XYZ file of C-alpha atoms in Angstrom:
716
model
C 56.378 -80.409 136.518
C 59.052 -81.135 133.910
C 61.321 -84.075 134.600
C 64.986 -83.309 135.227
C 65.801 -86.283 133.067
C 64.087 -84.603 130.113
C 65.878 -81.341 130.827
C 69.292 -82.969 131.051
C 68.557 -85.059 127.967
C 67.432 -82.022 126.015
C 70.473 -79.969 127.062
C 72.815 -82.876 126.241
C 71.141 -83.338 122.869
C 71.398 -79.615 122.160
C 75.079 -79.545 123.109
C 75.823 -82.563 120.935
C 73.932 -81.118 117.965
C 75.771 -77.814 118.331
C 79.119 -79.599 118.715
C 78.602 -81.960 115.777
C 77.173 -79.149 113.638
C 80.162 -76.956 114.453
C 82.537 -79.783 113.612
C 80.658 -80.391 110.353
C 80.677 -76.704 109.431
C 84.352 -76.390 110.246
C 85.067 -79.497 108.172
C 83.017 -78.188 105.243
C 84.620 -74.725 105.427
C 88.086 -76.256 105.700
C 87.393 -78.613 102.823
C 85.932 -75.776 100.783
C 89.032 -73.659 101.342
C 91.260 -76.627 100.582
C 89.349 -77.421 97.388
C 89.433 -73.773 96.382
C 93.183 -73.670 97.004
C 93.680 -76.851 94.964
C 91.426 -75.481 92.249
C 93.381 -72.232 92.021
C 96.627 -74.193 92.029
C 95.323 -76.363 89.181
C 94.291 -73.225 87.300
C 97.731 -71.687 87.767
C 99.402 -74.914 86.615
C 97.038 -75.039 83.615
C 97.838 -71.519 82.380
C 101.535 -71.896 83.233
C 101.751 -75.137 81.230
C 99.824 -73.492 78.389
C 102.178 -70.503 78.342
C 105.215 -72.827 78.431
C 103.918 -75.011 75.595
C 103.085 -71.977 73.438
C 106.537 -70.519 74.103
C 108.194 -73.847 73.276
C 106.237 -74.021 70.018
C 107.179 -70.448 69.121
C 110.841 -71.050 70.003
C 110.836 -74.124 67.776
C 109.572 -72.147 64.773
C 111.891 -69.223 65.415
C 114.842 -71.558 65.912
C 114.202 -73.192 62.526
C 113.924 -69.788 60.798
C 116.980 -68.366 62.558
C 118.957 -71.479 61.593
C 118.034 -70.870 57.952
C 118.797 -67.146 58.305
C 122.275 -68.002 59.603
C 123.205 -70.035 56.520
C 126.104 -68.404 54.560
C 124.228 -68.584 51.265
C 121.239 -66.786 52.858
C 123.406 -64.066 54.507
C 125.395 -63.435 51.307
C 123.965 -60.310 49.618
C 125.491 -61.315 46.294
C 123.324 -64.416 45.933
C 120.052 -63.750 44.155
C 116.666 -63.856 45.897
C 115.547 -66.707 43.654
C 118.524 -68.883 44.640
C 117.843 -68.176 48.290
C 114.199 -69.147 47.687
C 115.260 -72.526 46.262
C 117.470 -73.058 49.314
C 114.752 -72.440 51.889
C 112.188 -74.475 49.940
C 114.587 -77.378 50.145
C 114.672 -76.923 53.930
C 110.864 -76.683 54.153
C 110.569 -80.369 53.262
C 112.222 -81.145 56.596
C 109.165 -79.932 58.568
C 105.705 -81.136 57.563
C 104.021 -78.449 59.724
C 105.151 -75.686 57.369
C 102.430 -74.483 55.012
C 104.784 -72.088 53.245
C 108.239 -70.481 53.578
C 109.375 -67.262 51.871
C 112.335 -64.918 51.830
C 111.770 -61.198 51.134
C 114.157 -58.598 49.797
C 114.449 -55.080 51.182
C 111.606 -53.923 48.916
C 109.269 -56.540 50.338
C 109.117 -58.797 47.254
C 109.361 -62.585 47.372
C 109.218 -65.571 45.014
C 106.378 -67.940 45.817
C 105.829 -71.565 44.958
C 109.574 -72.117 44.675
C 110.136 -69.417 42.080
C 106.934 -69.472 40.025
C 106.208 -65.748 40.410
C 107.165 -62.760 42.526
C 104.626 -60.803 44.608
C 104.997 -57.875 47.089
C 104.652 -58.253 50.878
C 105.856 -54.801 51.935
C 102.515 -53.859 53.592
C 102.553 -56.932 55.807
C 103.423 -56.668 59.495
C 105.535 -59.819 59.344
C 107.788 -57.971 56.852
C 107.763 -54.471 58.340
C 108.436 -55.396 61.961
C 111.603 -57.539 61.474
C 112.922 -55.195 58.786
C 112.490 -52.084 60.937
C 113.384 -53.467 64.354
C 115.762 -56.299 63.481
C 113.810 -58.616 65.840
C 111.747 -61.761 65.444
C 107.980 -61.333 64.971
C 104.871 -63.535 65.131
C 101.359 -62.630 64.008
C 98.141 -63.462 65.808
C 96.267 -66.468 64.363
C 94.069 -65.105 61.531
C 92.268 -66.268 58.368
C 94.787 -66.346 55.509
C 93.027 -65.010 52.421
C 95.251 -67.128 50.176
C 94.386 -70.456 51.807
C 91.074 -69.366 53.461
C 92.256 -71.147 56.594
C 93.627 -70.044 59.968
C 97.367 -69.390 59.893
C 100.200 -67.990 61.999
C 103.166 -66.213 60.400
C 106.635 -66.317 62.002
C 109.342 -63.996 60.618
C 112.997 -63.207 61.403
C 115.494 -60.726 59.913
C 118.483 -61.889 57.819
C 121.718 -60.015 58.548
C 124.809 -59.727 56.305
C 128.351 -59.697 57.618
C 128.000 -55.990 58.464
C 124.924 -56.715 60.599
C 122.595 -54.971 58.149
C 119.106 -56.390 57.443
C 119.163 -57.586 53.851
C 116.241 -60.024 53.859
C 113.255 -61.137 55.928
C 112.534 -64.837 56.262
C 109.053 -66.054 57.265
C 107.144 -69.285 57.535
C 103.436 -70.118 57.735
C 101.979 -72.767 60.063
C 98.438 -73.845 60.831
C 96.550 -71.148 62.832
C 94.760 -73.700 65.038
C 97.992 -75.086 66.465
C 97.865 -72.703 69.520
C 94.267 -73.840 70.131
C 95.348 -77.504 70.171
C 98.170 -76.678 72.579
C 95.887 -74.647 74.894
C 93.133 -77.278 75.074
C 95.634 -79.889 76.206
C 95.861 -78.160 79.600
C 92.653 -78.350 81.634
C 91.466 -77.650 85.161
C 88.300 -78.007 87.225
C 85.552 -79.958 85.480
C 87.668 -80.494 82.329
C 87.842 -76.760 81.580
C 90.422 -76.017 78.809
C 92.743 -73.009 78.726
C 92.626 -70.393 75.959
C 94.772 -67.546 74.595
C 94.052 -63.837 74.111
C 96.137 -61.173 72.421
C 97.171 -57.783 73.767
C 98.228 -56.473 70.349
C 96.810 -53.189 69.117
C 95.239 -54.363 65.877
C 92.789 -52.426 63.687
C 89.659 -54.296 64.826
C 86.336 -53.796 63.066
C 84.629 -56.006 60.501
C 87.925 -57.393 59.129
C 89.109 -58.546 62.563
C 89.303 -62.211 61.526
C 91.543 -61.412 58.535
C 93.919 -59.009 60.341
C 97.455 -60.094 61.201
C 97.194 -58.343 64.581
C 93.924 -58.253 66.496
C 92.537 -55.741 68.967
C 93.234 -56.252 72.713
C 91.309 -59.037 74.453
C 90.474 -61.038 71.310
C 90.515 -64.809 71.903
C 93.048 -66.224 69.437
C 93.161 -69.861 70.647
C 90.371 -71.846 72.317
C 88.389 -75.069 72.126
C 85.511 -73.248 70.414
C 87.791 -72.269 67.488
C 88.386 -75.983 66.785
C 84.730 -76.467 65.806
C 84.507 -77.756 62.221
C 81.428 -75.685 61.381
C 82.843 -72.359 62.657
C 82.385 -69.628 59.980
C 85.577 -67.811 58.987
C 84.127 -64.373 59.785
C 83.544 -65.495 63.398
C 87.179 -66.577 63.883
C 88.852 -64.500 66.618
C 85.973 -62.048 67.107
C 85.255 -62.466 70.828
C 86.985 -59.962 73.202
C 86.962 -60.558 76.961
C 87.616 -56.857 77.603
C 84.637 -55.801 75.485
C 82.470 -58.433 77.177
C 83.405 -57.079 80.630
C 82.705 -53.479 79.580
C 79.233 -54.445 78.315
C 78.261 -55.565 81.830
C 78.862 -52.055 83.212
C 80.343 -53.640 86.350
C 83.221 -51.309 87.201
C 84.791 -53.761 89.633
C 84.729 -56.542 87.016
C 86.250 -54.190 84.432
C 89.068 -53.218 86.808
C 89.796 -56.871 87.644
C 89.831 -57.992 83.981
C 92.044 -55.029 83.025
C 94.718 -56.436 85.363
C 95.506 -58.850 82.525
C 96.890 -55.917 80.533
C 99.388 -54.806 83.164
C 100.342 -57.828 85.287
C 102.543 -60.775 84.317
C 100.274 -63.330 85.986
C 97.580 -63.487 88.627
C 94.268 -64.769 89.950
C 90.948 -62.945 89.432
C 87.696 -63.752 91.240
C 84.569 -62.225 89.740
C 80.851 -62.672 89.282
C 79.155 -62.734 85.881
C 75.495 -63.374 85.063
C 74.833 -64.400 88.664
C 77.608 -67.027 88.786
C 80.963 -66.792 90.534
C 84.182 -67.558 88.621
C 87.868 -67.802 89.342
C 90.299 -66.962 86.530
C 94.064 -67.505 86.235
C 96.264 -65.797 83.658
C 99.941 -65.740 82.647
C 101.642 -63.938 79.791
C 103.407 -66.007 77.167
C 107.075 -64.861 77.228
C 108.360 -62.817 74.259
C 104.814 -62.309 72.894
C 101.737 -60.176 73.492
C 99.704 -63.309 74.159
C 98.163 -64.266 77.512
C 97.230 -67.810 78.562
C 93.940 -67.879 80.511
C 91.757 -70.482 82.148
C 88.585 -69.898 84.148
C 86.228 -72.216 86.001
C 82.950 -71.573 87.827
C 82.699 -72.276 91.537
C 79.994 -74.802 90.714
C 82.734 -77.184 89.511
C 83.719 -77.991 93.083
C 80.405 -77.175 94.783
C 79.142 -80.696 93.990
C 81.881 -82.270 96.104
C 81.091 -79.819 98.901
C 77.400 -80.751 98.754
C 78.231 -84.468 98.945
C 80.459 -83.883 101.950
C 77.756 -81.768 103.604
C 75.121 -84.498 103.162
C 77.483 -87.119 104.555
C 78.216 -84.948 107.593
C 74.481 -84.428 108.222
C 73.777 -88.192 108.135
C 76.760 -88.876 110.390
C 75.641 -86.224 112.901
C 72.078 -87.603 112.926
C 73.216 -91.200 113.627
C 75.690 -90.168 116.340
C 73.061 -87.921 117.934
C 70.432 -90.698 118.124
C 72.892 -93.154 119.671
C 74.084 -90.480 122.121
C 70.497 -89.686 123.169
C 69.761 -93.371 123.934
C 72.969 -93.824 125.936
C 72.557 -90.544 127.834
C 68.909 -91.323 128.655
C 69.842 -94.676 130.239
C 72.715 -93.092 132.200
C 70.543 -90.222 133.414
C 67.743 -92.586 134.552
C 70.179 -94.580 136.696
C 71.874 -91.442 138.038
C 68.758 -89.556 139.159
C 67.071 -92.501 141.031
C 68.575 -91.297 144.375
C 67.176 -87.861 143.622
C 63.701 -89.368 143.347
C 64.140 -90.869 146.819
C 65.199 -87.435 148.096
C 62.111 -85.895 146.455
C 59.814 -88.448 148.130
C 61.395 -87.790 151.526
C 61.056 -84.010 151.098
C 57.408 -84.403 150.093
C 56.783 -86.503 153.225
C 58.454 -83.832 155.395
C 56.349 -81.157 153.687
C 53.111 -82.911 154.741
C 54.117 -82.427 158.404
C 53.607 -86.071 159.352
C 57.084 -87.417 158.773
C 59.457 -89.895 160.323
C 62.662 -87.900 160.898
C 64.510 -91.005 162.072
C 64.550 -92.566 158.587
C 67.631 -92.160 156.271
C 68.148 -92.679 152.483
C 70.663 -95.353 151.535
C 73.799 -94.103 149.694
C 75.272 -96.115 146.761
C 77.276 -93.544 144.687
C 80.137 -91.171 145.307
C 79.305 -88.554 142.641
C 77.445 -85.224 142.786
C 74.060 -86.928 143.216
C 75.563 -89.021 146.045
C 76.694 -85.760 147.627
C 73.119 -84.436 147.363
C 71.732 -87.582 149.086
C 74.398 -87.362 151.779
C 73.580 -83.697 152.297
C 69.866 -84.476 152.576
C 70.543 -87.142 155.235
C 72.590 -84.593 157.181
C 69.784 -82.046 156.757
C 67.186 -84.544 158.023
C 69.379 -85.357 161.013
C 69.768 -81.661 161.781
C 66.028 -81.123 161.339
C 65.361 -83.985 163.805
C 67.573 -82.225 166.372
C 65.828 -78.881 165.779
C 62.320 -80.356 166.123
C 63.380 -82.100 169.351
C 64.661 -78.789 170.766
C 61.478 -77.011 169.689
C 59.313 -79.588 171.491
C 61.336 -79.044 174.663
C 60.958 -75.242 174.351
C 57.227 -75.414 173.636
C 56.103 -75.793 177.285
C 58.501 -73.076 178.474
C 57.073 -70.768 175.840
C 53.504 -71.444 177.034
C 54.448 -70.531 180.624
C 56.120 -67.334 179.479
C 52.990 -66.466 177.454
C 50.770 -66.687 180.543
C 53.116 -64.459 182.564
C 53.224 -61.983 179.723
C 49.437 -61.782 179.625
C 49.237 -60.884 183.342
C 52.047 -58.271 183.116
C 50.478 -56.678 180.048
C 47.213 -56.022 181.909
C 49.036 -54.337 184.836
C 51.173 -52.253 182.486
C 48.106 -50.945 180.647
C 46.612 -49.513 183.862
C 49.896 -47.742 184.829
C 50.242 -46.247 181.384
C 46.701 -44.810 181.503
C 47.446 -42.990 184.811
C 50.770 -41.635 183.476
C 49.129 -40.414 180.280
C 46.496 -38.419 182.290
C 49.208 -36.610 184.350
C 51.162 -35.730 181.247
C 48.102 -34.151 179.624
C 47.528 -31.849 182.667
C 51.174 -30.699 182.648
C 51.018 -30.041 178.914
C 47.971 -27.738 179.345
C 49.806 -25.672 181.995
C 52.926 -25.323 179.809
C 50.813 -24.193 176.863
C 49.185 -21.471 179.036
C 52.594 -20.265 180.241
C 53.876 -20.229 176.655
C 50.957 -18.036 175.534
C 51.722 -15.495 178.297
C 55.394 -15.385 177.383
C 54.529 -14.932 173.703
C 52.165 -12.028 174.551
C 54.875 -10.297 176.624
C 57.411 -10.861 173.858
C 55.021 -9.299 171.326
C 54.586 -6.173 173.485
C 58.325 -5.757 174.022
C 58.937 -6.358 170.324
C 56.418 -3.631 169.448
C 58.137 -1.193 171.858
C 61.477 -2.092 170.286
C 60.027 -1.451 166.844
C 58.759 1.987 167.966
C 62.188 2.829 169.404
C 63.833 1.748 166.161
C 61.340 3.889 164.217
C 62.192 6.851 166.459
C 65.907 6.209 165.887
C 65.336 6.156 162.125
C 63.419 9.448 162.365
C 66.219 10.971 164.459
C 68.793 9.682 161.993
C 66.753 11.117 159.135
C 66.474 14.458 160.924
C 70.195 14.478 161.712
C 71.009 13.642 158.116
C 68.679 16.430 156.953
C 70.284 18.933 159.317
C 73.745 17.814 158.211
C 72.780 18.126 154.553
C 71.148 21.523 155.163
C 74.250 22.744 157.008
C 76.451 21.539 154.203
C 74.157 23.150 151.630
C 74.085 26.468 153.518
C 77.845 26.337 153.965
C 78.268 25.588 150.282
C 75.832 28.400 149.441
C 77.840 30.800 151.604
C 80.972 29.734 149.796
C 79.214 30.284 146.464
C 78.005 33.718 147.625
C 81.557 34.650 148.625
C 82.819 33.433 145.250
C 80.077 35.393 143.471
C 80.951 38.504 145.486
C 84.570 38.177 144.448
C 83.505 37.729 140.826
C 81.207 40.767 141.065
C 84.038 42.855 142.547
C 86.297 41.814 139.712
C 83.487 42.529 137.232
C 82.904 45.985 138.734
C 86.591 46.812 138.492
C 86.613 45.535 134.916
C 83.604 47.671 134.040
C 85.289 50.753 135.501
C 88.401 50.056 133.441
C 86.226 49.403 130.398
C 84.395 52.664 130.961
C 87.699 54.555 131.238
C 88.966 52.824 128.086
C 85.765 53.705 126.301
C 86.133 57.374 127.198
C 89.730 57.269 126.021
C 88.591 55.587 122.797
C 85.997 58.296 122.202
C 88.628 60.987 122.679
C 91.061 59.179 120.349
C 88.304 58.740 117.810
C 87.565 62.495 117.884
C 91.288 63.209 117.330
C 91.339 60.728 114.421
C 88.257 62.380 112.946
C 89.898 65.785 113.190
C 93.070 64.461 111.528
C 90.988 62.926 108.756
C 89.270 66.308 108.218
C 92.681 67.970 108.028
C 93.794 65.373 105.453
C 90.601 66.070 103.504
C 91.381 69.837 103.473
C 94.979 69.148 102.383
C 93.746 66.825 99.644
C 91.449 69.550 98.357
C 94.457 71.949 98.313
C 96.497 69.324 96.402
C 93.675 68.918 93.964
C 93.643 72.713 93.383
C 97.407 72.720 92.855
C 97.084 69.849 90.417
C 94.457 71.845 88.540
C 96.915 74.734 88.275
C 99.627 72.339 87.031
C 97.249 70.979 84.413
C 96.410 74.522 83.296
C 100.106 75.392 83.033
C 100.769 72.197 81.056
C 97.942 73.054 78.695
C 99.200 76.581 78.172
C 102.766 75.311 77.730
C 101.491 72.931 75.077
C 99.820 75.837 73.248
C 103.008 77.831 73.448
C 105.014 74.870 72.109
C 102.592 74.566 69.210
C 102.904 78.250 68.425
C 106.707 78.008 68.649
C 106.694 75.055 66.268
C 104.571 76.980 63.822
C 106.920 79.962 63.993
C 109.945 77.703 63.574
C 108.395 76.217 60.489
C 107.879 79.684 59.086
C 111.514 80.529 59.786
C 112.757 77.583 57.683
C 116.252 76.285 58.264
C 116.957 79.101 60.669
C 114.209 77.930 62.961
C 115.104 74.239 62.978
C 116.899 74.417 66.327
C 114.083 76.301 67.851
C 111.695 73.752 66.334
C 113.507 70.955 68.133
C 113.247 72.798 71.432
C 109.583 73.455 70.766
C 109.023 69.724 70.160
C 110.736 68.840 73.416
C 108.683 71.436 75.276
C 105.564 70.024 73.662
C 106.478 66.498 74.744
C 107.214 67.749 78.264
C 103.921 69.579 78.328
C 102.032 66.508 77.192
C 103.850 64.362 79.776
C 103.034 66.893 82.500
C 99.422 66.932 81.405
C 99.263 63.113 81.567
C 100.880 63.007 85.009
C 98.512 65.748 86.164
C 95.580 63.649 85.028
C 96.944 60.623 86.915
C 97.480 62.719 90.051
C 93.959 64.051 89.690
C 92.580 60.516 89.451
C 94.559 59.397 92.524
C 93.455 62.485 94.448
C 89.858 61.726 93.570
C 90.318 58.150 94.865
C 91.966 59.520 98.036
C 89.067 61.938 98.478
C 86.579 59.076 98.124
C 88.521 56.992 100.684
C 88.733 59.947 103.061
C 84.985 60.465 102.693
C 84.363 56.777 103.566
C 86.803 56.999 106.517
C 85.063 60.130 107.786
C 81.692 58.404 107.568
C 83.083 55.294 109.350
C 84.647 57.514 111.998
C 81.289 59.164 112.635
C 79.622 55.762 112.948
C 82.434 54.590 115.259
C 81.892 57.637 117.460
C 78.199 56.822 117.719
C 78.982 53.163 118.569
C 81.489 54.180 121.248
C 78.866 56.453 122.797
C 76.266 53.658 122.856
C 78.805 51.211 124.353
C 79.674 53.759 127.011
C 76.006 54.170 127.911
C 75.488 50.352 128.113
C 78.606 49.959 130.260
C 77.287 52.567 132.673
C 73.948 50.732 132.922
C 75.658 47.363 133.416
C 77.939 48.802 136.077
C 74.911 50.031 138.027
C 73.299 46.539 137.811
C 76.527 44.894 139.016
C 76.560 47.190 142.039
C 72.936 46.255 142.816
C 73.795 42.521 142.580
C 76.749 43.030 144.879
C 74.541 44.669 147.513
C 71.986 41.830 147.241
C 74.680 39.155 147.607
C 75.996 40.890 150.735
C 72.519 40.747 152.281
C 72.096 37.064 151.294
C 75.474 36.193 152.811
C 74.410 37.745 156.114
C 71.122 35.737 156.113
C 72.946 32.502 155.270
C 75.233 32.956 158.279
C 72.176 33.248 160.549
C 70.668 30.040 159.031
C 73.962 28.210 159.453
C 74.111 29.166 163.153
C 70.533 27.901 163.694
C 71.284 24.598 161.926
C 74.411 24.127 164.037
C 72.336 24.476 167.229
C 69.733 21.997 165.844
C 72.456 19.487 164.971
C 73.786 19.561 168.539
C 70.269 18.972 169.934
C 69.731 16.086 167.485
C 72.952 14.412 168.653
C 71.773 14.527 172.271
C 68.382 13.028 171.292
C 70.128 10.304 169.268
C 72.316 9.335 172.243
C 69.269 9.081 174.526
C 67.403 6.987 171.936
C 70.339 4.601 171.597
C 70.531 4.078 175.362
C 66.780 3.363 175.433
C 67.124 0.927 172.491
C 69.977 -0.932 174.229
C 67.919 -1.292 177.427
C 64.891 -2.486 175.477
C 67.085 -5.007 173.583
C 68.265 -6.445 176.916
C 64.642 -6.910 178.005
C 63.808 -8.464 174.638
C 66.764 -10.882 174.885
C 65.634 -12.043 178.324
C 62.078 -12.539 177.071
C 63.439 -14.528 174.100
C 65.417 -16.731 176.496
C 62.228 -17.275 178.528
C 60.300 -17.994 175.338
C 62.936 -20.500 174.159
C 62.849 -22.214 177.564
C 59.038 -22.402 177.370
C 59.192 -23.779 173.819
C 61.816 -26.307 174.924
C 59.538 -27.428 177.758
C 56.637 -27.591 175.329
C 58.674 -29.698 172.871
C 59.836 -31.943 175.701
C 56.243 -32.406 176.833
C 55.271 -33.176 173.238
C 57.987 -35.827 173.085
C 56.898 -37.190 176.479
C 53.294 -37.215 175.258
C 54.295 -39.000 172.045
C 56.354 -41.507 174.056
C 53.495 -42.070 176.461
C 51.133 -42.431 173.527
C 53.426 -45.008 171.914
C 53.699 -46.823 175.265
C 49.903 -46.748 175.530
C 49.530 -48.084 171.966
C 52.178 -50.692 172.687
C 50.294 -51.752 175.789
C 47.079 -52.033 173.820
C 48.854 -53.978 171.074
C 50.431 -56.167 173.746
C 46.953 -56.915 175.095
C 45.895 -57.856 171.551
C 49.046 -59.871 170.790
C 48.983 -61.923 174.005
C 45.916 -64.002 172.981
C 47.368 -64.434 169.480
C 50.666 -65.551 170.981
C 48.884 -68.137 173.061
C 47.035 -69.390 169.963
C 50.326 -69.526 168.030
C 51.983 -71.527 170.806
C 49.093 -73.985 170.679
C 49.403 -74.265 166.866
C 53.167 -74.844 167.074
C 52.562 -77.560 169.609
C 50.067 -79.241 167.285
C 52.508 -79.097 164.327
C 55.573 -80.247 166.257
C 53.748 -83.189 167.763
C 53.231 -84.620 164.248
C 56.964 -85.326 163.762
C 58.461 -88.564 164.994
C 61.802 -87.818 166.668
């Protein structure tokens, strides 16, 4: 069995480890956040100071140039470029940082080396930008091909009194000056700041020699201050290009914030290491001051703090375990006494008059006090049990005697119940047999009723059918009468049609005879026209013989000839029309003959049909008479069926009354049978209980003896 001291000690140790570990983790996390905040703040201060120092340096150069550009002799357009060159060269000696100073005319030419020779600068950005925009301009640091060293060009416009740009003034300073300024501002583990440009330069192989570089090129850093750095590697590293090479879209998006935001903080991961980067734009330029440090710069301090916390937790835990173990040992000693007392009680041979001494007022003291109260209560209970033991033994003996007597009475009762149950079963069988017979009679009566109902329904349907048939016969008779009348009218109309057709045929024959007479008359007219034509010809011939004397007669002869020809033509037309009329009359005559034949056939068919209709009418009259006889017979049968149905219903009602009484008797018998079953089951349970009581009584006596033996072991 595990010791409670070990359990409490283990739990206490576990709680302390969890508590101290939580405190340590919270401290480390808090310190980490605090260090990260301080680190970011240092980064921001680094880039802000870098941007301010670069701006101050630029302002200093521009202020010097603008002071020179404001001189009256420089702003005067009438003073020659060479004289202006001498003036600014005199001013250049005031600042040792100047590598060169020049003034350009509007064509981009300038005298160099204080007037030694003139060269063009019109293609240079530091000339074009101020001249076009009228604003100051600064180049990115680049390798000056003249000096083969890094340089930065500052230029400002020179205005005349009319505010027109008449010259451009520029100076050249060392190109590493921004790098020196940037490296003066550090953060983290001595990490220097650096500058990049956002100008849109040409890029490519000549990047180092271009006045303006492509976006992201580092133009000032600690690496550019290396003495052995080749010129072609000056300002060739782009942070934007480096980010794009990784293919990390999130990194690219974060780095591109530098192009659009004035300042900010960027956290990113590169080559498996986490970085934090701060940036801020240099005012009035396209330069951005940047500083970045890896998280490993402050992880060392975190690791040292973590190790110190672990050692501290270990020492505190060991001391706490020792102290808690001693306190627990002293606290649980009363519990050991309680355990010993409980073990003694469990053996059954215990002194219940003994009590455990109480020395503390805590929870364990409450347990000891409670155990003493329990032992006192147990002493009282055992005392009462000893007093009840003898009474229980006496009751056991009485119970044994009563159980024996009860068993005999139950056996006699059980025998009587079985006899009564047999008689009830016999009565129930008789009632069931009677009920079956009555039920069968009832079923036969119901079958008879169904047959009677079926017969009545059949008679009703037959009566309805016969009645409907009689109605149909009457309707058919009416239709046949109408049909007979119609046939008589049709026959009369047919006879009339035949007579009319004969009249039409006669008229057509008359028209045919008249047409033949017209045709003969037309023939006569044609003959007369022909003869008239011959006479006209003869008259014309005679008139011609007569000469001038016969001219009048010749005219008349011509007219007669024309009239004769016209009459002949009309006669021919009439002849043609008469021929067509004759053909039509012939066709009409033929059709009339055919129509006469058809009318005769129709008349014969109508006569035959009329005879058939009369036969049908006679047959329907006979069928109507037979249907009336059938209907009368069915009516008599229906009345008889109704009387039989009434008698069957009365018999069914009487049988149902008998069946209901038998069912009541059957239910009473079943109820008695169920009651006897319940009585039998109750008697059986009583019998089993008596038997069990006989078996339990000896066991009870043995149990009383065992209790006596156990109770007697306690000292009360």
